[in-house]
Amino acid sequence: MASATDPATLPSRATPARDASPEPEDVVIVAPDGTILAADPGLAGWLPADREAGRYGSLYACFEDDDGEFWRGAVAEVLLSRTSRRYRLAASPDRVADARLVPLLDAAGNVTAVAVRLSDASREQRAFRQCHKL
């Protein structure tokens, strides 16, 4: 499996649920069509407050229009390139998420699903901004 990353920044309007605090890292496995095959319980902390992954069944349907299209494009990019991708997303005004998408291959080398790893990068982003203010 390739380990190349392509850092990019894309703003997101998704606001995490207020009563769920995600673990430092959460993983969701997504089929090419966006169907959620498996997800860590902490995924709810990354979704908009009024959304629930189990209720929608699709990663794309968990988010508003623009955010759903972002995820659709990000998964498609990983499927076509067969390489990992990394994105930095504004999960809320004071929260930044690091999203890493990794293709999952079968024995024949075909991409069968995509693993999405979400981690909180807010502290790192604040430190970066502080360094640039100096």
Short mmCIF file of N, CA and C in Angstrom, two decimals:
data_model
loop_
_atom_site.label_atom_id
_atom_site.label_comp_id
_atom_site.label_asym_id
_atom_site.label_seq_id
_atom_site.Cartn_x
_atom_site.Cartn_y
_atom_site.Cartn_z
N MET A 1 0.85 -1.17 0.00
CA MET A 1 0.00 0.00 0.00
C MET A 1 0.90 1.23 0.00
N ALA A 2 0.58 2.19 -0.82
CA ALA A 2 1.37 3.42 -0.94
C ALA A 2 1.18 4.27 0.31
N SER A 3 2.21 5.01 0.65
CA SER A 3 2.12 5.85 1.85
C SER A 3 2.23 7.34 1.52
N ALA A 4 2.09 7.68 0.25
CA ALA A 4 2.20 9.09 -0.14
C ALA A 4 1.05 9.89 0.46
N THR A 5 1.35 11.11 0.86
CA THR A 5 0.29 12.00 1.38
C THR A 5 0.28 13.27 0.57
N ASP A 6 -0.87 13.87 0.54
CA ASP A 6 -1.05 15.10 -0.21
C ASP A 6 -1.75 16.10 0.70
N PRO A 7 -1.02 16.90 1.49
CA PRO A 7 -1.68 17.82 2.40
C PRO A 7 -2.49 18.87 1.63
N ALA A 8 -3.67 19.10 2.10
CA ALA A 8 -4.53 20.11 1.49
C ALA A 8 -5.40 20.71 2.59
N THR A 9 -5.93 21.84 2.33
CA THR A 9 -6.81 22.49 3.29
C THR A 9 -8.13 22.78 2.63
N LEU A 10 -9.20 22.41 3.30
CA LEU A 10 -10.53 22.69 2.80
C LEU A 10 -11.41 23.00 3.99
N PRO A 11 -12.03 24.16 4.05
CA PRO A 11 -12.88 24.48 5.19
C PRO A 11 -14.11 23.59 5.23
N SER A 12 -14.58 23.34 6.41
CA SER A 12 -15.76 22.51 6.59
C SER A 12 -16.71 23.23 7.55
N ARG A 13 -18.00 23.15 7.27
CA ARG A 13 -18.97 23.78 8.16
C ARG A 13 -19.51 22.78 9.18
N ALA A 14 -19.05 21.54 9.14
CA ALA A 14 -19.54 20.54 10.08
C ALA A 14 -19.17 20.94 11.50
N THR A 15 -20.14 20.92 12.40
CA THR A 15 -19.91 21.29 13.79
C THR A 15 -20.07 20.04 14.64
N PRO A 16 -19.08 19.69 15.46
CA PRO A 16 -19.18 18.50 16.28
C PRO A 16 -20.32 18.60 17.29
N ALA A 17 -20.90 17.46 17.64
CA ALA A 17 -21.95 17.42 18.65
C ALA A 17 -21.38 17.92 19.97
N ARG A 18 -22.14 18.68 20.70
CA ARG A 18 -21.64 19.27 21.92
C ARG A 18 -21.47 18.25 23.05
N ASP A 19 -22.30 17.21 23.06
CA ASP A 19 -22.24 16.26 24.17
C ASP A 19 -21.31 15.08 23.90
N ALA A 20 -20.71 15.01 22.73
CA ALA A 20 -19.80 13.92 22.42
C ALA A 20 -18.40 14.48 22.21
N SER A 21 -17.44 13.95 22.94
CA SER A 21 -16.08 14.42 22.71
C SER A 21 -15.29 13.26 22.12
N PRO A 22 -14.79 13.45 20.92
CA PRO A 22 -14.10 12.35 20.26
C PRO A 22 -12.79 11.98 20.95
N GLU A 23 -12.42 10.73 20.82
CA GLU A 23 -11.12 10.26 21.29
C GLU A 23 -10.07 10.97 20.45
N PRO A 24 -8.82 10.88 20.85
CA PRO A 24 -7.78 11.55 20.05
C PRO A 24 -7.78 11.11 18.59
N GLU A 25 -8.27 9.91 18.34
CA GLU A 25 -8.28 9.40 16.98
C GLU A 25 -9.49 8.50 16.79
N ASP A 26 -10.24 8.70 15.74
CA ASP A 26 -11.38 7.86 15.43
C ASP A 26 -11.27 7.39 13.99
N VAL A 27 -11.72 6.15 13.74
CA VAL A 27 -11.61 5.57 12.41
C VAL A 27 -12.98 5.14 11.93
N VAL A 28 -13.23 5.38 10.66
CA VAL A 28 -14.44 4.89 10.00
C VAL A 28 -14.00 4.23 8.70
N ILE A 29 -14.58 3.06 8.40
CA ILE A 29 -14.29 2.34 7.16
C ILE A 29 -15.47 2.59 6.23
N VAL A 30 -15.16 3.07 5.02
CA VAL A 30 -16.19 3.48 4.07
C VAL A 30 -16.06 2.69 2.77
N ALA A 31 -17.18 2.18 2.26
CA ALA A 31 -17.20 1.53 0.95
C ALA A 31 -17.09 2.60 -0.13
N PRO A 32 -16.73 2.23 -1.36
CA PRO A 32 -16.62 3.22 -2.43
C PRO A 32 -17.87 4.08 -2.62
N ASP A 33 -19.05 3.52 -2.34
CA ASP A 33 -20.29 4.29 -2.51
C ASP A 33 -20.61 5.16 -1.30
N GLY A 34 -19.73 5.15 -0.28
CA GLY A 34 -19.94 5.97 0.90
C GLY A 34 -20.58 5.25 2.07
N THR A 35 -21.02 4.01 1.86
CA THR A 35 -21.65 3.25 2.93
C THR A 35 -20.66 3.06 4.07
N ILE A 36 -21.10 3.34 5.28
CA ILE A 36 -20.25 3.15 6.46
C ILE A 36 -20.26 1.67 6.80
N LEU A 37 -19.09 1.03 6.66
CA LEU A 37 -18.96 -0.40 6.95
C LEU A 37 -18.66 -0.64 8.42
N ALA A 38 -17.89 0.23 9.03
CA ALA A 38 -17.54 0.14 10.44
C ALA A 38 -17.11 1.52 10.92
N ALA A 39 -17.36 1.80 12.19
CA ALA A 39 -16.99 3.12 12.72
C ALA A 39 -16.74 3.03 14.22
N ASP A 40 -15.75 3.78 14.68
CA ASP A 40 -15.52 3.91 16.12
C ASP A 40 -16.68 4.69 16.72
N PRO A 41 -17.04 4.41 17.97
CA PRO A 41 -18.13 5.16 18.61
C PRO A 41 -17.87 6.66 18.66
N GLY A 42 -16.61 7.07 18.70
CA GLY A 42 -16.28 8.49 18.77
C GLY A 42 -16.60 9.26 17.51
N LEU A 43 -16.99 8.57 16.44
CA LEU A 43 -17.32 9.26 15.18
C LEU A 43 -18.41 10.30 15.40
N ALA A 44 -19.33 10.03 16.32
CA ALA A 44 -20.42 10.98 16.57
C ALA A 44 -19.90 12.35 16.96
N GLY A 45 -18.75 12.42 17.60
CA GLY A 45 -18.17 13.70 18.00
C GLY A 45 -17.70 14.54 16.83
N TRP A 46 -17.53 13.94 15.67
CA TRP A 46 -17.07 14.66 14.49
C TRP A 46 -18.21 15.07 13.58
N LEU A 47 -19.39 14.52 13.80
CA LEU A 47 -20.53 14.82 12.94
C LEU A 47 -21.24 16.08 13.41
N PRO A 48 -21.97 16.73 12.51
CA PRO A 48 -22.80 17.86 12.94
C PRO A 48 -23.71 17.42 14.08
N ALA A 49 -24.03 18.32 14.98
CA ALA A 49 -24.78 17.99 16.19
C ALA A 49 -26.09 17.26 15.92
N ASP A 50 -26.73 17.54 14.80
CA ASP A 50 -28.02 16.92 14.52
C ASP A 50 -27.90 15.66 13.68
N ARG A 51 -26.69 15.17 13.47
CA ARG A 51 -26.49 14.00 12.62
C ARG A 51 -26.04 12.79 13.44
N GLU A 52 -26.36 11.61 12.94
CA GLU A 52 -25.98 10.37 13.59
C GLU A 52 -25.60 9.37 12.51
N ALA A 53 -24.37 8.86 12.55
CA ALA A 53 -23.85 7.99 11.49
C ALA A 53 -24.75 6.78 11.24
N GLY A 54 -25.20 6.12 12.29
CA GLY A 54 -26.03 4.93 12.13
C GLY A 54 -27.35 5.22 11.44
N ARG A 55 -27.85 6.42 11.63
CA ARG A 55 -29.13 6.79 11.05
C ARG A 55 -29.03 7.02 9.55
N TYR A 56 -27.87 7.48 9.09
CA TYR A 56 -27.72 7.81 7.68
C TYR A 56 -27.11 6.69 6.86
N GLY A 57 -26.25 5.87 7.44
CA GLY A 57 -25.67 4.74 6.74
C GLY A 57 -24.60 5.10 5.72
N SER A 58 -24.52 6.36 5.34
CA SER A 58 -23.55 6.81 4.35
C SER A 58 -22.77 7.99 4.91
N LEU A 59 -21.45 7.98 4.72
CA LEU A 59 -20.64 9.09 5.18
C LEU A 59 -21.08 10.38 4.51
N TYR A 60 -21.43 10.31 3.24
CA TYR A 60 -21.81 11.50 2.48
C TYR A 60 -23.11 12.11 3.01
N ALA A 61 -24.03 11.27 3.45
CA ALA A 61 -25.31 11.75 3.95
C ALA A 61 -25.23 12.32 5.36
N CYS A 62 -24.14 12.05 6.07
CA CYS A 62 -23.98 12.55 7.44
C CYS A 62 -23.71 14.04 7.48
N PHE A 63 -23.32 14.62 6.35
CA PHE A 63 -22.91 16.03 6.32
C PHE A 63 -23.82 16.84 5.42
N GLU A 64 -23.75 18.15 5.58
CA GLU A 64 -24.50 19.08 4.73
C GLU A 64 -24.00 18.94 3.29
N ASP A 65 -24.67 19.60 2.36
CA ASP A 65 -24.37 19.46 0.94
C ASP A 65 -22.90 19.63 0.58
N ASP A 66 -22.30 20.76 0.92
CA ASP A 66 -20.90 21.02 0.54
C ASP A 66 -19.95 20.04 1.20
N ASP A 67 -20.17 19.74 2.48
CA ASP A 67 -19.29 18.82 3.18
C ASP A 67 -19.45 17.40 2.65
N GLY A 68 -20.67 17.01 2.32
CA GLY A 68 -20.90 15.70 1.72
C GLY A 68 -20.18 15.56 0.40
N GLU A 69 -20.19 16.63 -0.40
CA GLU A 69 -19.48 16.62 -1.68
C GLU A 69 -17.98 16.56 -1.47
N PHE A 70 -17.47 17.24 -0.43
CA PHE A 70 -16.05 17.16 -0.13
C PHE A 70 -15.66 15.71 0.14
N TRP A 71 -16.42 15.04 1.03
CA TRP A 71 -16.08 13.65 1.37
C TRP A 71 -16.21 12.73 0.16
N ARG A 72 -17.21 12.96 -0.67
CA ARG A 72 -17.38 12.15 -1.88
C ARG A 72 -16.14 12.30 -2.77
N GLY A 73 -15.67 13.53 -2.95
CA GLY A 73 -14.49 13.79 -3.78
C GLY A 73 -13.22 13.23 -3.17
N ALA A 74 -13.08 13.34 -1.84
CA ALA A 74 -11.88 12.84 -1.17
C ALA A 74 -11.79 11.32 -1.28
N VAL A 75 -12.91 10.63 -1.08
CA VAL A 75 -12.92 9.17 -1.21
C VAL A 75 -12.64 8.77 -2.66
N ALA A 76 -13.25 9.47 -3.61
CA ALA A 76 -13.02 9.16 -5.03
C ALA A 76 -11.55 9.35 -5.39
N GLU A 77 -10.92 10.38 -4.86
CA GLU A 77 -9.51 10.63 -5.15
C GLU A 77 -8.63 9.48 -4.65
N VAL A 78 -8.94 8.97 -3.47
CA VAL A 78 -8.17 7.84 -2.93
C VAL A 78 -8.42 6.58 -3.75
N LEU A 79 -9.67 6.37 -4.16
CA LEU A 79 -9.99 5.19 -4.97
C LEU A 79 -9.25 5.22 -6.30
N LEU A 80 -9.22 6.37 -6.95
CA LEU A 80 -8.58 6.48 -8.26
C LEU A 80 -7.06 6.45 -8.18
N SER A 81 -6.50 7.12 -7.19
CA SER A 81 -5.04 7.21 -7.09
C SER A 81 -4.42 6.00 -6.40
N ARG A 82 -5.23 5.28 -5.61
CA ARG A 82 -4.76 4.13 -4.83
C ARG A 82 -3.66 4.54 -3.85
N THR A 83 -3.66 5.80 -3.44
CA THR A 83 -2.69 6.30 -2.47
C THR A 83 -3.42 7.01 -1.34
N SER A 84 -2.74 7.18 -0.22
CA SER A 84 -3.31 7.86 0.94
C SER A 84 -3.38 9.36 0.67
N ARG A 85 -4.30 10.01 1.36
CA ARG A 85 -4.44 11.46 1.27
C ARG A 85 -4.62 12.01 2.68
N ARG A 86 -4.21 13.25 2.88
CA ARG A 86 -4.37 13.92 4.17
C ARG A 86 -5.02 15.27 3.94
N TYR A 87 -5.98 15.60 4.78
CA TYR A 87 -6.68 16.88 4.69
C TYR A 87 -6.72 17.51 6.07
N ARG A 88 -6.69 18.83 6.12
CA ARG A 88 -6.85 19.59 7.36
C ARG A 88 -8.18 20.30 7.23
N LEU A 89 -9.09 20.04 8.16
CA LEU A 89 -10.45 20.57 8.08
C LEU A 89 -10.78 21.42 9.30
N ALA A 90 -11.52 22.48 9.07
CA ALA A 90 -12.04 23.29 10.18
C ALA A 90 -13.34 22.65 10.62
N ALA A 91 -13.29 21.90 11.73
CA ALA A 91 -14.47 21.20 12.22
C ALA A 91 -15.45 22.15 12.89
N SER A 92 -14.94 23.24 13.42
CA SER A 92 -15.75 24.30 14.02
C SER A 92 -14.82 25.52 14.11
N PRO A 93 -15.34 26.68 14.53
CA PRO A 93 -14.47 27.87 14.58
C PRO A 93 -13.22 27.68 15.44
N ASP A 94 -13.29 26.86 16.49
CA ASP A 94 -12.12 26.69 17.36
C ASP A 94 -11.55 25.27 17.36
N ARG A 95 -11.93 24.49 16.36
CA ARG A 95 -11.48 23.10 16.32
C ARG A 95 -11.03 22.72 14.93
N VAL A 96 -9.86 22.08 14.83
CA VAL A 96 -9.30 21.66 13.55
C VAL A 96 -9.13 20.15 13.57
N ALA A 97 -9.53 19.51 12.49
CA ALA A 97 -9.41 18.06 12.37
C ALA A 97 -8.37 17.70 11.32
N ASP A 98 -7.64 16.65 11.59
CA ASP A 98 -6.71 16.08 10.63
C ASP A 98 -7.37 14.81 10.12
N ALA A 99 -7.65 14.74 8.83
CA ALA A 99 -8.29 13.56 8.24
C ALA A 99 -7.31 12.87 7.32
N ARG A 100 -7.08 11.59 7.58
CA ARG A 100 -6.21 10.79 6.72
C ARG A 100 -7.05 9.69 6.10
N LEU A 101 -7.03 9.62 4.78
CA LEU A 101 -7.78 8.61 4.05
C LEU A 101 -6.78 7.62 3.46
N VAL A 102 -6.99 6.34 3.74
CA VAL A 102 -6.07 5.29 3.31
C VAL A 102 -6.85 4.22 2.56
N PRO A 103 -6.39 3.84 1.35
CA PRO A 103 -7.09 2.79 0.62
C PRO A 103 -6.86 1.42 1.26
N LEU A 104 -7.90 0.60 1.32
CA LEU A 104 -7.79 -0.76 1.81
C LEU A 104 -7.85 -1.68 0.60
N LEU A 105 -6.85 -2.54 0.46
CA LEU A 105 -6.73 -3.38 -0.73
C LEU A 105 -7.07 -4.83 -0.42
N ASP A 106 -7.62 -5.53 -1.43
CA ASP A 106 -7.84 -6.96 -1.29
C ASP A 106 -6.57 -7.70 -1.73
N ALA A 107 -6.60 -9.02 -1.74
CA ALA A 107 -5.42 -9.82 -2.08
C ALA A 107 -4.93 -9.55 -3.50
N ALA A 108 -5.84 -9.16 -4.39
CA ALA A 108 -5.47 -8.89 -5.79
C ALA A 108 -4.97 -7.46 -5.98
N GLY A 109 -4.98 -6.66 -4.93
CA GLY A 109 -4.51 -5.28 -5.03
C GLY A 109 -5.57 -4.28 -5.43
N ASN A 110 -6.83 -4.70 -5.42
CA ASN A 110 -7.93 -3.79 -5.75
C ASN A 110 -8.39 -3.05 -4.50
N VAL A 111 -8.73 -1.79 -4.65
CA VAL A 111 -9.23 -1.00 -3.52
C VAL A 111 -10.66 -1.42 -3.25
N THR A 112 -10.91 -1.92 -2.04
CA THR A 112 -12.24 -2.37 -1.68
C THR A 112 -12.96 -1.41 -0.74
N ALA A 113 -12.20 -0.61 -0.02
CA ALA A 113 -12.78 0.35 0.92
C ALA A 113 -11.72 1.40 1.25
N VAL A 114 -12.16 2.41 1.99
CA VAL A 114 -11.25 3.48 2.40
C VAL A 114 -11.38 3.65 3.92
N ALA A 115 -10.25 3.66 4.60
CA ALA A 115 -10.23 3.94 6.03
C ALA A 115 -10.02 5.44 6.21
N VAL A 116 -10.89 6.06 6.99
CA VAL A 116 -10.78 7.49 7.28
C VAL A 116 -10.41 7.62 8.75
N ARG A 117 -9.25 8.20 9.02
CA ARG A 117 -8.79 8.39 10.39
C ARG A 117 -8.88 9.86 10.73
N LEU A 118 -9.67 10.19 11.73
CA LEU A 118 -9.87 11.57 12.16
C LEU A 118 -9.17 11.79 13.49
N SER A 119 -8.40 12.85 13.58
CA SER A 119 -7.77 13.20 14.84
C SER A 119 -7.86 14.71 15.05
N ASP A 120 -7.85 15.11 16.31
CA ASP A 120 -7.97 16.53 16.65
C ASP A 120 -6.60 17.20 16.51
N ALA A 121 -6.51 18.19 15.65
CA ALA A 121 -5.26 18.91 15.41
C ALA A 121 -5.34 20.35 15.90
N SER A 122 -6.30 20.64 16.77
CA SER A 122 -6.51 22.01 17.24
C SER A 122 -5.30 22.56 17.98
N ARG A 123 -4.74 21.78 18.89
CA ARG A 123 -3.60 22.24 19.67
C ARG A 123 -2.41 22.53 18.74
N GLU A 124 -2.17 21.64 17.80
CA GLU A 124 -1.08 21.84 16.83
C GLU A 124 -1.30 23.11 16.01
N GLN A 125 -2.53 23.34 15.58
CA GLN A 125 -2.85 24.52 14.78
C GLN A 125 -2.67 25.81 15.59
N ARG A 126 -3.10 25.79 16.86
CA ARG A 126 -2.92 26.97 17.71
C ARG A 126 -1.44 27.27 17.92
N ALA A 127 -0.64 26.23 18.15
CA ALA A 127 0.81 26.42 18.33
C ALA A 127 1.44 26.99 17.06
N PHE A 128 0.99 26.52 15.92
CA PHE A 128 1.50 27.02 14.64
C PHE A 128 1.18 28.50 14.48
N ARG A 129 -0.05 28.89 14.82
CA ARG A 129 -0.44 30.31 14.72
C ARG A 129 0.35 31.17 15.69
N GLN A 130 0.57 30.66 16.91
CA GLN A 130 1.34 31.41 17.90
C GLN A 130 2.77 31.65 17.41
N CYS A 131 3.38 30.65 16.80
CA CYS A 131 4.76 30.79 16.28
C CYS A 131 4.82 31.87 15.21
N HIS A 132 3.79 31.95 14.39
CA HIS A 132 3.79 32.93 13.32
C HIS A 132 3.49 34.34 13.81
N LYS A 133 2.93 34.47 15.01
CA LYS A 133 2.68 35.80 15.57
C LYS A 133 3.95 36.41 16.14
N LEU A 134 4.91 35.57 16.48
CA LEU A 134 6.14 36.06 17.12
C LEU A 134 7.01 36.83 16.19
#
